[in-house]
Every structure is written in C-alpha cells, then in structure tokens.
DNA sequence: ATAGCCTTTAATACCTGGTGCCAAAAAGTT
DNA sequence: AACTTTTTGGCACCAGGTATTAAAGGCTAT
C-alpha cells in the first residue's frame, strides 16, 4: 500500500463520475479494479450519492430549469441600493454563463448584470433601457465574482431620461464599463 | 362499470404524469383510487415507462443538451447564417423575459439575442464582444417574435476586430439596433 | 514481534420500485 | 347462464443500492 492509492482513486472516481454520471458501482469496479465495497466506501467519503439519486437530481434540475432559464429577472444579487444615486450588485460566473471551451463569460450575461442594476437603481414605476454604450474591457471567467457599481449621473426626474454609469470589477480589475440611458415614467412612485 | 372509466383513467394518468413525472405507482394509486396492478397495466398500455426509466430519460436529455449545447449558447433560434456575412435569429418574448407588471421585455434579453447572433456570425474559434453601442427603439412585449438581423460590416480577419450591425424587428417595426465590435482570434486557434 | 491502526474485501439482511406471470374475482355484455 | 373485459391479488425475481458486522491485509510505532 503506497499510502496514496486511496486519494488517487478518489480523484479518479470523481473524474469518472464527472465525465459519466450514469455509471453504476459495478461498472466502476471494472475501471478502478477494486471491490464494490470499496467503491461504496469511497462514494460515502466523497458524499457522492448512488446512481439513482444522481439521476433523480439531474432530472429535477432539468425539470425546473425549464422554467428558470439562464436569463431571469434581476441578474446578480443587489448588495446595496441608494435609489436615484447608486447601487452595487454581485454576480458569480458559473458554468451556464460561459463558453464551455474557453471558460469565458458570454457578454450578454455581464451586460445583463449591469443592465439589471441600472434599471433597479431608478426609483420609478417603469424604467426601461433606452440605449447603452458599453465596453468589455477584459473577459470575465468561470468562477469569478463580478461586482457591478452603478452611479446615477443625471436622474432626469423631469425629462424622463436618466443617465447611469456602470462599472463592473473582478477584484481590482475592471471588466466592463457602460453608459446607460434609462427611460423613466417620471411618476416617481416606487414599487 | 360504465365502459369509460378505463379511458378516462388513462387520460388522467397521462395528465398526472405529465404534470409531475416523479410520481411512483404507489402514489398514483392514491390519486386514482385503483390498485397498483391496474396502474401498472395502464402504464403498460400507454407505454409509459417506470419511474426510474423516466428519471433516467430526463437525466439523459438534460445531460446531452448540456454537452451539445449550441442551443444554450445562443439566445434565440438561428434561422439563417452566412459566416462572416450575415445572420438571422428568432426569439420569442415569453413570461420569463418580461417585467410582470408591464409585459415589457427586459432590455438584456433583447440584447442577448443580438449579442449571441453577432458572436455566432463570426467564423472563428474564439469570438468575444469587445464593445457595443445599442439603442432600444421601442419596447418588445410579451408574445412578440423578435427577428434579429446581423450584418458584418468589417470582418477584420487581419486586425482581429470585426464590426457587426444588428437590427431587431417585431414585424415591420424596429425595436432594437446595435453596433458591435467583436474580438476574433484571427487564425490562431487557441488563447 | 506484537499491538494498534487504516484500508480493503466479504457476507448478510434489508430497501425501493419496479417486471413478469398466473389466477381469481368483479363487472359488463350478449 | 355463458362469455368477455377489467380489476385485483399473490408470488418470484431483479437492479442497485444501504447498513452493519466481521475478517483479512498492510503499515507503523514501541
């Protein structure tokens, strides 16, 4: 026993099931050359559920992800909001948001976070994006936490058009910058 | 027996499983007030597989749709694509895309369609949005079918930057217009 | 070496959610 | 009454496990 095989096997097992979650324990024994009990102990230690549970989880995920499409309502979690002044939101880049080959976020998700925040920060019944001028400064990657900061430059309470600037950062680095013009109903009675 | 109950029950059974495919036969007996054998005969006649098979099928479906996911990568259905020239996509505004109170689409969904199309039309390993200048001309509403048309104005095969113009229409009316600058890997295949 | 530990394998009982098959009861038809 | 269809019940069996107990192999420290 080289003191390693177990951890190595755990890694291999995770990898195998990651590649093909449809494997039974018995099929795993063939690949890993250990007894079925060992496989089961390994799954136990790694907190990997049995085949049927895995299938059920996948089925459930796909079942309710039919409704919760990638782009929902507000993209990102609002961390701070000062109506008609500024706002901050957090959005973590996960698998669904990236090009699978490169792990780089598709631009519209980063845009969606900024756009959602720009709309949210406007204190009005109805707020719609009229136009925007945006720049993707560097790609956002899988796993990165994007912090978007929105500043209202002209609230346009009379004119019906607000001007908002949004900067999105990953850590210290700016990944996105946008200038939004938002239509507002000017009735100014927040939800 | 009124000669009907069987067919009625079959319909009800189909409906129940359609609404919730996670029901076991035993749970179905409670809803339909017949024995478990009857449920099983019914499933047999209707060619409805057992719970575990259903879950497996759902899991498989979601699994390959994650694997071969150009459908997920692009928002909207591509109707026509001439690489490095032009492209057309269709995106129907449904519940998930609108502000519930007004039925008006959130801007980032309309943007996502245009952005996806702009990226798709570029014939390259890697294509990333660098910047965009966009205008929402009139709101898109629940149920409307948005047709986005992208035209490559400068393919930038040497310079690494392509310029693409996208117009989105609902019927005759233009709802969105955008100018995109897309980075392309230009010959080199990997980053 | 002997004890103590971890790891692996084995054996057994039990579980869920079924299938397959056969038989009998109940209901509906002629 | 005789017949058909529908429903129910019972039993054996299966896959793919869990849970538990036990034993064997290997490694280390004293």
Tab-separated table of C-alpha atoms (C1' of nucleotides) in Angstrom:
chain	number	residue	atom	x	y	z
A	1	UNK	CA	0.000	0.000	0.000
A	2	UNK	CA	1.636	3.212	-1.089
A	3	UNK	CA	-0.432	5.439	1.150
A	4	UNK	CA	-1.617	7.226	-1.944
A	5	UNK	CA	-3.903	4.904	-3.878
A	6	UNK	CA	-6.929	5.905	-1.884
A	7	UNK	CA	-6.735	9.587	-2.638
A	8	UNK	CA	-5.727	8.917	-6.168
A	9	UNK	CA	-8.664	6.590	-6.533
A	10	UNK	CA	-10.968	9.195	-5.038
A	11	UNK	CA	-9.799	11.663	-7.616
A	12	UNK	CA	-10.186	9.160	-10.393
A	13	UNK	CA	-13.616	8.211	-9.172
A	14	UNK	CA	-14.751	11.815	-9.056
A	15	UNK	CA	-13.405	12.342	-12.506
A	16	UNK	CA	-15.062	9.255	-13.927
A	17	UNK	CA	-18.426	10.191	-12.493
A	18	UNK	CA	-17.972	13.723	-13.619
A	19	UNK	CA	-17.428	12.521	-17.147
A	20	UNK	CA	-20.202	9.985	-16.968
A	21	UNK	CA	-22.614	10.205	-14.054
A	22	UNK	CA	-24.524	7.192	-15.392
A	23	UNK	CA	-22.020	4.624	-14.142
A	24	UNK	CA	-23.137	2.015	-11.633
A	25	UNK	CA	-20.875	0.937	-8.811
A	26	UNK	CA	-20.376	-2.356	-10.592
A	27	UNK	CA	-19.143	-0.600	-13.705
A	28	UNK	CA	-16.807	1.449	-11.567
A	29	UNK	CA	-15.227	-1.660	-10.094
A	30	UNK	CA	-14.116	-2.636	-13.585
A	31	UNK	CA	-12.443	0.698	-14.170
A	32	UNK	CA	-10.833	1.094	-10.776
A	33	UNK	CA	-10.014	-2.541	-10.073
A	34	UNK	CA	-11.245	-2.567	-6.519
A	35	UNK	CA	-14.152	-4.306	-4.875
A	36	UNK	CA	-17.644	-2.915	-4.938
A	37	UNK	CA	-17.498	-2.276	-1.211
A	38	UNK	CA	-14.512	-0.048	-1.671
A	39	UNK	CA	-16.349	1.895	-4.329
A	40	UNK	CA	-19.208	2.363	-1.924
A	41	UNK	CA	-16.991	3.473	0.913
A	42	UNK	CA	-15.377	5.909	-1.470
A	43	UNK	CA	-18.697	7.334	-2.539
A	44	UNK	CA	-19.637	7.624	1.089
A	45	UNK	CA	-16.488	9.552	1.904
A	46	UNK	CA	-16.842	11.764	-1.106
A	47	UNK	CA	-20.548	12.256	-0.441
A	48	UNK	CA	-21.445	11.069	-3.912
A	49	UNK	CA	-24.984	9.721	-3.980
A	50	UNK	CA	-25.943	6.452	-5.614
A	51	UNK	CA	-26.738	6.239	-9.291
A	52	UNK	CA	-30.484	6.544	-8.847
A	53	UNK	CA	-30.140	9.591	-6.667
A	54	UNK	CA	-27.816	11.161	-9.189
A	55	UNK	CA	-30.277	10.564	-11.990
A	56	UNK	CA	-33.081	11.962	-9.895
A	57	UNK	CA	-31.118	15.092	-9.090
A	58	UNK	CA	-30.274	15.603	-12.742
A	59	UNK	CA	-33.890	15.082	-13.713
A	60	UNK	CA	-35.052	17.553	-11.090
A	61	UNK	CA	-32.515	20.107	-12.129
A	62	UNK	CA	-33.532	19.861	-15.753
A	63	UNK	CA	-37.203	19.843	-14.767
A	64	UNK	CA	-37.199	23.147	-13.009
A	65	UNK	CA	-34.504	24.683	-15.121
A	66	UNK	CA	-37.025	24.615	-17.931
A	67	UNK	CA	-38.707	27.464	-16.146
A	68	UNK	CA	-35.688	29.213	-14.685
A	69	UNK	CA	-33.914	29.904	-17.945
A	70	UNK	CA	-30.409	31.322	-17.838
A	71	UNK	CA	-31.627	34.858	-18.020
A	72	UNK	CA	-34.157	35.534	-15.316
A	73	UNK	CA	-35.270	38.739	-13.804
A	74	UNK	CA	-32.631	40.665	-11.957
A	75	UNK	CA	-29.251	39.228	-12.780
A	76	UNK	CA	-26.979	39.265	-9.777
A	77	UNK	CA	-27.635	39.947	-6.118
A	78	UNK	CA	-28.171	43.510	-5.104
A	79	UNK	CA	-25.759	44.316	-2.301
A	80	UNK	CA	-26.519	47.953	-1.885
A	81	UNK	CA	-29.045	50.297	-3.384
A	82	UNK	CA	-29.471	54.016	-2.956
A	83	UNK	CA	-32.333	54.921	-5.208
A	84	UNK	CA	-31.582	57.545	-7.795
A	85	UNK	CA	-27.997	57.609	-6.571
A	86	UNK	CA	-26.080	54.362	-6.803
A	87	UNK	CA	-26.178	50.626	-6.468
A	88	UNK	CA	-23.921	47.602	-6.179
A	89	UNK	CA	-24.583	44.047	-7.266
A	90	UNK	CA	-22.710	40.766	-7.207
A	91	UNK	CA	-22.830	38.151	-9.938
A	92	UNK	CA	-20.801	34.973	-9.923
A	93	UNK	CA	-19.871	33.490	-13.267
A	94	UNK	CA	-20.877	29.837	-13.355
A	95	UNK	CA	-21.000	27.092	-15.954
A	96	UNK	CA	-24.173	28.270	-17.646
A	97	UNK	CA	-22.692	31.650	-18.357
A	98	UNK	CA	-19.520	30.714	-20.138
A	99	UNK	CA	-18.369	29.409	-23.466
A	100	UNK	CA	-17.597	25.854	-22.477
A	101	UNK	CA	-14.403	25.740	-24.459
A	102	UNK	CA	-12.790	28.824	-23.082
A	103	UNK	CA	-14.500	29.396	-19.742
A	104	UNK	CA	-15.074	32.998	-20.741
A	105	UNK	CA	-18.406	34.552	-19.891
A	106	UNK	CA	-20.716	35.364	-22.758
A	107	UNK	CA	-21.001	39.099	-22.987
A	108	UNK	CA	-24.721	39.316	-22.570
A	109	UNK	CA	-24.557	37.947	-19.048
A	110	UNK	CA	-22.157	40.609	-17.950
A	111	UNK	CA	-24.324	43.119	-19.734
A	112	UNK	CA	-27.422	41.692	-18.059
A	113	UNK	CA	-25.977	42.290	-14.623
A	114	UNK	CA	-25.159	45.890	-15.449
A	115	UNK	CA	-28.490	46.485	-17.162
A	116	UNK	CA	-30.477	44.959	-14.297
A	117	UNK	CA	-28.659	47.135	-11.834
A	118	UNK	CA	-29.125	50.277	-13.910
A	119	UNK	CA	-32.851	49.627	-14.062
A	120	UNK	CA	-33.094	48.714	-10.380
A	121	UNK	CA	-31.413	51.869	-9.227
A	122	UNK	CA	-34.032	54.034	-10.842
A	123	UNK	CA	-36.741	54.917	-8.385
A	124	UNK	CA	-39.722	54.727	-10.670
A	125	UNK	CA	-42.751	52.685	-11.630
A	126	UNK	CA	-41.418	51.949	-15.013
A	127	UNK	CA	-37.812	52.059	-16.065
A	128	UNK	CA	-36.672	50.848	-19.455
A	129	UNK	CA	-33.326	50.841	-21.084
A	130	UNK	CA	-33.333	53.271	-23.966
A	131	UNK	CA	-29.778	52.965	-25.095
A	132	UNK	CA	-26.376	51.982	-23.901
A	133	UNK	CA	-22.789	52.336	-24.824
A	134	UNK	CA	-20.744	49.517	-23.434
A	135	UNK	CA	-17.229	48.175	-23.365
A	136	UNK	CA	-15.970	44.774	-22.337
A	137	UNK	CA	-12.562	45.620	-21.006
A	138	UNK	CA	-11.308	42.163	-20.269
A	139	UNK	CA	-13.102	38.806	-20.305
A	140	UNK	CA	-14.794	37.582	-17.154
A	141	UNK	CA	-14.050	33.946	-16.443
A	142	UNK	CA	-15.716	30.978	-14.861
A	143	UNK	CA	-15.879	31.292	-11.096
A	144	UNK	CA	-15.122	34.997	-10.970
A	145	UNK	CA	-17.277	37.268	-8.863
A	146	UNK	CA	-18.331	40.361	-10.725
A	147	UNK	CA	-19.093	43.439	-8.702
A	148	UNK	CA	-21.090	45.996	-10.639
A	149	UNK	CA	-21.316	49.555	-9.401
A	150	UNK	CA	-23.882	51.906	-10.843
A	151	UNK	CA	-23.848	55.664	-10.454
A	152	UNK	CA	-26.731	57.868	-11.475
A	153	UNK	CA	-25.191	60.808	-13.310
A	154	UNK	CA	-28.428	62.554	-14.212
A	155	UNK	CA	-31.607	61.313	-12.641
A	156	UNK	CA	-33.768	63.059	-15.231
A	157	UNK	CA	-36.797	63.223	-12.992
A	158	UNK	CA	-38.284	65.909	-15.188
A	159	UNK	CA	-37.032	64.945	-18.592
A	160	UNK	CA	-37.896	61.270	-18.275
A	161	UNK	CA	-34.428	60.087	-19.093
A	162	UNK	CA	-31.825	59.076	-16.563
A	163	UNK	CA	-28.176	58.671	-17.273
A	164	UNK	CA	-26.366	55.908	-15.420
A	165	UNK	CA	-22.801	54.780	-15.489
A	166	UNK	CA	-21.956	51.215	-14.546
A	167	UNK	CA	-18.530	49.736	-13.829
A	168	UNK	CA	-18.024	46.056	-13.274
A	169	UNK	CA	-14.982	44.743	-11.459
A	170	UNK	CA	-13.422	41.417	-10.698
A	171	UNK	CA	-11.306	42.203	-7.709
A	172	UNK	CA	-9.347	45.305	-8.628
A	173	UNK	CA	-9.685	44.798	-12.335
A	174	UNK	CA	-12.369	46.446	-14.365
A	175	UNK	CA	-14.021	44.032	-16.768
A	176	UNK	CA	-16.887	46.097	-18.081
A	177	UNK	CA	-17.987	49.670	-18.349
A	178	UNK	CA	-21.242	51.021	-19.676
A	179	UNK	CA	-23.226	54.206	-20.047
A	180	UNK	CA	-26.946	53.641	-19.920
A	181	UNK	CA	-29.804	55.912	-20.774
A	182	UNK	CA	-32.914	54.730	-18.974
A	183	UNK	CA	-36.445	55.907	-19.692
A	184	UNK	CA	-38.452	56.573	-16.594
A	185	UNK	CA	-42.142	57.168	-16.268
A	186	UNK	CA	-41.428	60.266	-14.177
A	187	UNK	CA	-44.365	59.467	-11.926
A	188	UNK	CA	-41.798	58.555	-9.320
A	189	UNK	CA	-43.746	56.181	-7.143
A	190	UNK	CA	-41.533	53.260	-6.420
A	191	UNK	CA	-42.941	49.703	-6.195
B	1	UNK	CA	-68.731	-0.179	-14.854
B	2	UNK	CA	-69.580	2.495	-17.335
B	3	UNK	CA	-67.230	1.342	-20.087
B	4	UNK	CA	-65.493	4.655	-19.776
B	5	UNK	CA	-63.540	4.718	-16.558
B	6	UNK	CA	-60.592	2.983	-18.133
B	7	UNK	CA	-60.026	5.546	-20.843
B	8	UNK	CA	-60.795	8.367	-18.506
B	9	UNK	CA	-58.308	6.954	-16.081
B	10	UNK	CA	-55.738	6.624	-18.831
B	11	UNK	CA	-56.166	10.273	-19.659
B	12	UNK	CA	-55.951	11.268	-16.039
B	13	UNK	CA	-52.883	9.152	-15.570
B	14	UNK	CA	-51.165	10.711	-18.545
B	15	UNK	CA	-52.046	14.124	-17.266
B	16	UNK	CA	-50.824	13.430	-13.762
B	17	UNK	CA	-47.510	12.138	-15.006
B	18	UNK	CA	-47.223	15.000	-17.392
B	19	UNK	CA	-47.613	17.430	-14.541
B	20	UNK	CA	-45.342	15.503	-12.263
B	21	UNK	CA	-43.215	12.762	-13.772
B	22	UNK	CA	-41.752	11.986	-10.355
B	23	UNK	CA	-44.783	10.027	-9.116
B	24	UNK	CA	-44.372	6.389	-8.158
B	25	UNK	CA	-47.058	3.858	-8.972
B	26	UNK	CA	-47.960	3.748	-5.309
B	27	UNK	CA	-48.551	7.464	-5.235
B	28	UNK	CA	-50.695	7.145	-8.313
B	29	UNK	CA	-52.929	4.580	-6.646
B	30	UNK	CA	-53.844	7.196	-4.062
B	31	UNK	CA	-54.841	9.698	-6.707
B	32	UNK	CA	-56.677	7.332	-8.987
B	33	UNK	CA	-58.183	5.019	-6.384
B	34	UNK	CA	-57.322	1.791	-8.138
B	35	UNK	CA	-54.926	-0.977	-7.280
B	36	UNK	CA	-51.266	-0.798	-8.089
B	37	UNK	CA	-51.680	-3.615	-10.618
B	38	UNK	CA	-54.170	-1.572	-12.539
B	39	UNK	CA	-51.785	1.342	-12.587
B	40	UNK	CA	-49.136	-0.932	-13.995
B	41	UNK	CA	-51.388	-2.372	-16.647
B	42	UNK	CA	-52.318	1.165	-17.569
B	43	UNK	CA	-48.727	2.229	-17.902
B	44	UNK	CA	-48.114	-0.840	-19.990
B	45	UNK	CA	-50.944	0.014	-22.352
B	46	UNK	CA	-49.903	3.624	-22.566
B	47	UNK	CA	-46.273	2.663	-22.979
B	48	UNK	CA	-45.244	4.841	-20.072
B	49	UNK	CA	-42.003	3.596	-18.568
B	50	UNK	CA	-41.478	3.134	-14.872
B	51	UNK	CA	-40.377	5.973	-12.629
B	52	UNK	CA	-36.700	5.111	-12.780
B	53	UNK	CA	-36.702	4.925	-16.534
B	54	UNK	CA	-38.456	8.269	-16.718
B	55	UNK	CA	-35.884	9.870	-14.472
B	56	UNK	CA	-33.103	8.332	-16.479
B	57	UNK	CA	-34.543	9.637	-19.726
B	58	UNK	CA	-34.900	13.117	-18.279
B	59	UNK	CA	-31.363	12.999	-16.948
B	60	UNK	CA	-30.044	11.851	-20.304
B	61	UNK	CA	-31.917	14.527	-22.156
B	62	UNK	CA	-30.570	17.248	-19.908
B	63	UNK	CA	-27.138	15.682	-19.997
B	64	UNK	CA	-26.699	15.759	-23.741
B	65	UNK	CA	-28.316	19.116	-24.006
B	66	UNK	CA	-25.600	20.339	-21.687
B	67	UNK	CA	-22.963	18.543	-23.706
B	68	UNK	CA	-24.021	19.579	-27.179
B	69	UNK	CA	-25.290	22.909	-26.195
B	70	UNK	CA	-25.175	25.341	-29.080
B	71	UNK	CA	-28.818	25.780	-28.202
B	72	UNK	CA	-27.881	27.137	-24.831
B	73	UNK	CA	-25.060	29.254	-26.067
B	74	UNK	CA	-27.192	31.182	-28.448
B	75	UNK	CA	-30.226	33.069	-27.263
B	76	UNK	CA	-32.873	32.678	-29.930
B	77	UNK	CA	-33.050	30.257	-32.823
B	78	UNK	CA	-30.710	30.793	-35.703
B	79	UNK	CA	-32.768	30.922	-38.888
B	80	UNK	CA	-30.024	31.742	-41.312
B	81	UNK	CA	-26.293	32.082	-41.020
B	82	UNK	CA	-23.744	33.131	-43.587
B	83	UNK	CA	-20.476	33.168	-41.752
B	84	UNK	CA	-18.623	36.449	-41.840
B	85	UNK	CA	-21.517	37.960	-43.770
B	86	UNK	CA	-24.889	37.934	-42.057
B	87	UNK	CA	-27.254	36.035	-39.842
B	88	UNK	CA	-30.879	35.978	-38.736
B	89	UNK	CA	-32.338	34.709	-35.490
B	90	UNK	CA	-35.760	34.460	-33.936
B	91	UNK	CA	-36.520	34.989	-30.281
B	92	UNK	CA	-39.978	34.905	-28.814
B	93	UNK	CA	-40.644	37.003	-25.753
B	94	UNK	CA	-42.197	34.863	-23.065
B	95	UNK	CA	-43.119	35.273	-19.410
B	96	UNK	CA	-39.620	34.842	-18.062
B	97	UNK	CA	-38.356	37.716	-20.136
B	98	UNK	CA	-40.715	40.483	-19.171
B	99	UNK	CA	-41.421	42.807	-16.285
B	100	UNK	CA	-44.528	41.146	-14.939
B	101	UNK	CA	-46.364	44.381	-14.375
B	102	UNK	CA	-45.932	45.850	-17.808
B	103	UNK	CA	-45.305	42.837	-20.048
B	104	UNK	CA	-42.318	44.666	-21.495
B	105	UNK	CA	-39.171	42.674	-22.156
B	106	UNK	CA	-36.156	43.388	-20.024
B	107	UNK	CA	-33.533	45.006	-22.172
B	108	UNK	CA	-30.862	42.446	-21.564
B	109	UNK	CA	-32.864	39.707	-23.232
B	110	UNK	CA	-33.192	41.657	-26.412
B	111	UNK	CA	-29.533	42.496	-26.139
B	112	UNK	CA	-28.675	38.843	-25.532
B	113	UNK	CA	-30.318	37.799	-28.765
B	114	UNK	CA	-28.403	40.405	-30.721
B	115	UNK	CA	-25.134	39.685	-28.950
B	116	UNK	CA	-25.452	35.931	-29.454
B	117	UNK	CA	-26.114	36.421	-33.103
B	118	UNK	CA	-23.226	38.820	-33.537
B	119	UNK	CA	-20.887	36.294	-31.967
B	120	UNK	CA	-22.351	33.378	-33.915
B	121	UNK	CA	-21.912	35.061	-37.244
B	122	UNK	CA	-18.182	35.358	-36.754
B	123	UNK	CA	-16.415	32.430	-38.307
B	124	UNK	CA	-13.730	31.905	-35.724
B	125	UNK	CA	-12.614	29.699	-32.873
B	126	UNK	CA	-12.998	32.444	-30.382
B	127	UNK	CA	-15.193	35.497	-30.695
B	128	UNK	CA	-15.803	37.867	-27.816
B	129	UNK	CA	-17.765	41.045	-27.597
B	130	UNK	CA	-15.387	43.956	-27.109
B	131	UNK	CA	-17.843	46.801	-27.109
B	132	UNK	CA	-21.271	47.754	-28.300
B	133	UNK	CA	-23.386	50.769	-28.878
B	134	UNK	CA	-27.039	49.930	-28.623
B	135	UNK	CA	-30.445	51.533	-28.805
B	136	UNK	CA	-33.774	50.195	-27.677
B	137	UNK	CA	-36.098	51.860	-30.129
B	138	UNK	CA	-39.360	50.665	-28.764
B	139	UNK	CA	-40.172	48.093	-26.083
B	140	UNK	CA	-40.635	44.469	-27.071
B	141	UNK	CA	-43.650	42.906	-25.455
B	142	UNK	CA	-44.789	39.573	-24.170
B	143	UNK	CA	-45.524	37.165	-27.004
B	144	UNK	CA	-43.791	39.167	-29.688
B	145	UNK	CA	-41.400	37.424	-32.015
B	146	UNK	CA	-38.181	39.307	-32.418
B	147	UNK	CA	-36.261	38.848	-35.616
B	148	UNK	CA	-32.664	39.938	-35.332
B	149	UNK	CA	-30.590	40.544	-38.446
B	150	UNK	CA	-26.871	40.866	-38.219
B	151	UNK	CA	-24.635	42.260	-40.935
B	152	UNK	CA	-20.869	42.048	-40.826
B	153	UNK	CA	-19.603	45.475	-41.852
B	154	UNK	CA	-15.917	44.746	-41.424
B	155	UNK	CA	-14.849	41.197	-40.841
B	156	UNK	CA	-11.441	42.205	-39.532
B	157	UNK	CA	-9.801	38.923	-40.329
B	158	UNK	CA	-6.398	40.538	-40.078
B	159	UNK	CA	-6.934	43.150	-37.422
B	160	UNK	CA	-8.719	40.821	-35.011
B	161	UNK	CA	-11.740	43.044	-34.647
B	162	UNK	CA	-14.967	42.647	-36.569
B	163	UNK	CA	-17.677	45.226	-36.810
B	164	UNK	CA	-21.243	43.988	-36.861
B	165	UNK	CA	-24.524	45.778	-37.074
B	166	UNK	CA	-27.640	44.159	-35.691
B	167	UNK	CA	-31.244	45.234	-36.204
B	168	UNK	CA	-34.091	43.605	-34.361
B	169	UNK	CA	-37.628	43.795	-35.658
B	170	UNK	CA	-41.064	42.831	-34.484
B	171	UNK	CA	-42.960	42.603	-37.741
B	172	UNK	CA	-42.140	45.787	-39.631
B	173	UNK	CA	-41.152	47.715	-36.573
B	174	UNK	CA	-37.612	48.049	-35.433
B	175	UNK	CA	-37.242	47.517	-31.706
B	176	UNK	CA	-33.501	47.444	-31.309
B	177	UNK	CA	-30.381	48.462	-33.100
B	178	UNK	CA	-26.804	47.853	-32.127
B	179	UNK	CA	-23.252	48.197	-33.357
B	180	UNK	CA	-20.944	45.543	-32.038
B	181	UNK	CA	-17.204	45.279	-32.088
B	182	UNK	CA	-16.214	41.641	-31.741
B	183	UNK	CA	-12.740	40.364	-30.981
B	184	UNK	CA	-11.779	37.378	-33.046
B	185	UNK	CA	-8.860	35.041	-32.626
B	186	UNK	CA	-7.951	35.549	-36.306
B	187	UNK	CA	-6.075	32.494	-37.460
B	188	UNK	CA	-4.584	31.474	-34.153
B	189	UNK	CA	-6.818	28.766	-32.791
B	190	UNK	CA	-6.163	28.845	-29.061
B	191	UNK	CA	-5.728	31.551	-26.465
C	1	DA	C1'	7.173	-9.486	17.300
C	2	DT	C1'	3.345	-7.613	18.920
C	3	DA	C1'	-0.153	-4.334	19.199
C	4	DG	C1'	-2.801	-0.781	17.071
C	5	DC	C1'	-4.366	1.436	13.169
C	6	DC	C1'	-6.189	2.113	8.467
C	7	DT	C1'	-7.817	0.064	4.286
C	8	DT	C1'	-9.941	-3.345	1.737
C	9	DT	C1'	-12.872	-7.151	0.990
C	10	DA	C1'	-16.616	-10.145	2.204
C	11	DA	C1'	-21.137	-11.640	3.717
C	12	DT	C1'	-25.660	-10.899	5.010
C	13	DA	C1'	-30.093	-8.625	5.747
C	14	DC	C1'	-32.955	-5.260	4.015
C	15	DC	C1'	-34.966	-1.441	0.930
C	16	DT	C1'	-37.468	0.698	-3.219
C	17	DG	C1'	-39.759	0.485	-7.254
C	18	DG	C1'	-40.466	-1.924	-10.104
C	19	DT	C1'	-41.284	-6.552	-14.064
C	20	DG	C1'	-43.478	-10.966	-15.325
C	21	DC	C1'	-46.644	-14.315	-14.737
C	22	DC	C1'	-50.724	-16.696	-13.178
C	23	DA	C1'	-55.062	-16.944	-11.121
C	24	DA	C1'	-59.189	-15.377	-9.301
C	25	DA	C1'	-62.730	-12.089	-8.517
C	26	DA	C1'	-65.743	-8.445	-10.191
C	27	DA	C1'	-68.162	-6.105	-13.602
C	28	DG	C1'	-70.277	-5.618	-18.031
C	29	DT	C1'	-72.324	-7.912	-22.379
C	30	DT	C1'	-74.939	-10.988	-25.133
D	1	DA	C1'	-76.308	-18.564	-17.989
D	2	DA	C1'	-72.184	-18.056	-20.667
D	3	DC	C1'	-68.804	-15.128	-22.088
D	4	DT	C1'	-65.588	-11.159	-22.209
D	5	DT	C1'	-63.281	-7.445	-20.246
D	6	DT	C1'	-61.348	-5.268	-16.340
D	7	DT	C1'	-59.516	-5.283	-11.960
D	8	DT	C1'	-57.186	-7.190	-8.179
D	9	DG	C1'	-54.029	-10.224	-5.630
D	10	DG	C1'	-50.052	-13.018	-4.850
D	11	DC	C1'	-45.607	-14.642	-5.668
D	12	DA	C1'	-40.973	-14.882	-7.558
D	13	DC	C1'	-37.467	-12.113	-9.165
D	14	DC	C1'	-34.456	-8.026	-10.477
D	15	DA	C1'	-31.177	-3.838	-10.164
D	16	DG	C1'	-28.812	-1.024	-7.491
D	17	DG	C1'	-28.293	0.150	-3.888
D	18	DT	C1'	-27.915	0.993	2.153
D	19	DA	C1'	-26.423	-0.599	6.633
D	20	DT	C1'	-23.953	-3.467	9.504
D	21	DT	C1'	-20.691	-6.693	11.150
D	22	DA	C1'	-16.692	-9.211	10.510
D	23	DA	C1'	-12.462	-10.639	8.855
D	24	DA	C1'	-8.137	-10.196	6.417
D	25	DG	C1'	-4.085	-7.487	4.685
D	26	DG	C1'	-0.741	-3.930	5.260
D	27	DC	C1'	1.988	-0.355	7.774
D	28	DT	C1'	3.836	1.787	11.819
D	29	DA	C1'	5.470	2.503	16.451
D	30	DT	C1'	7.077	0.743	20.575
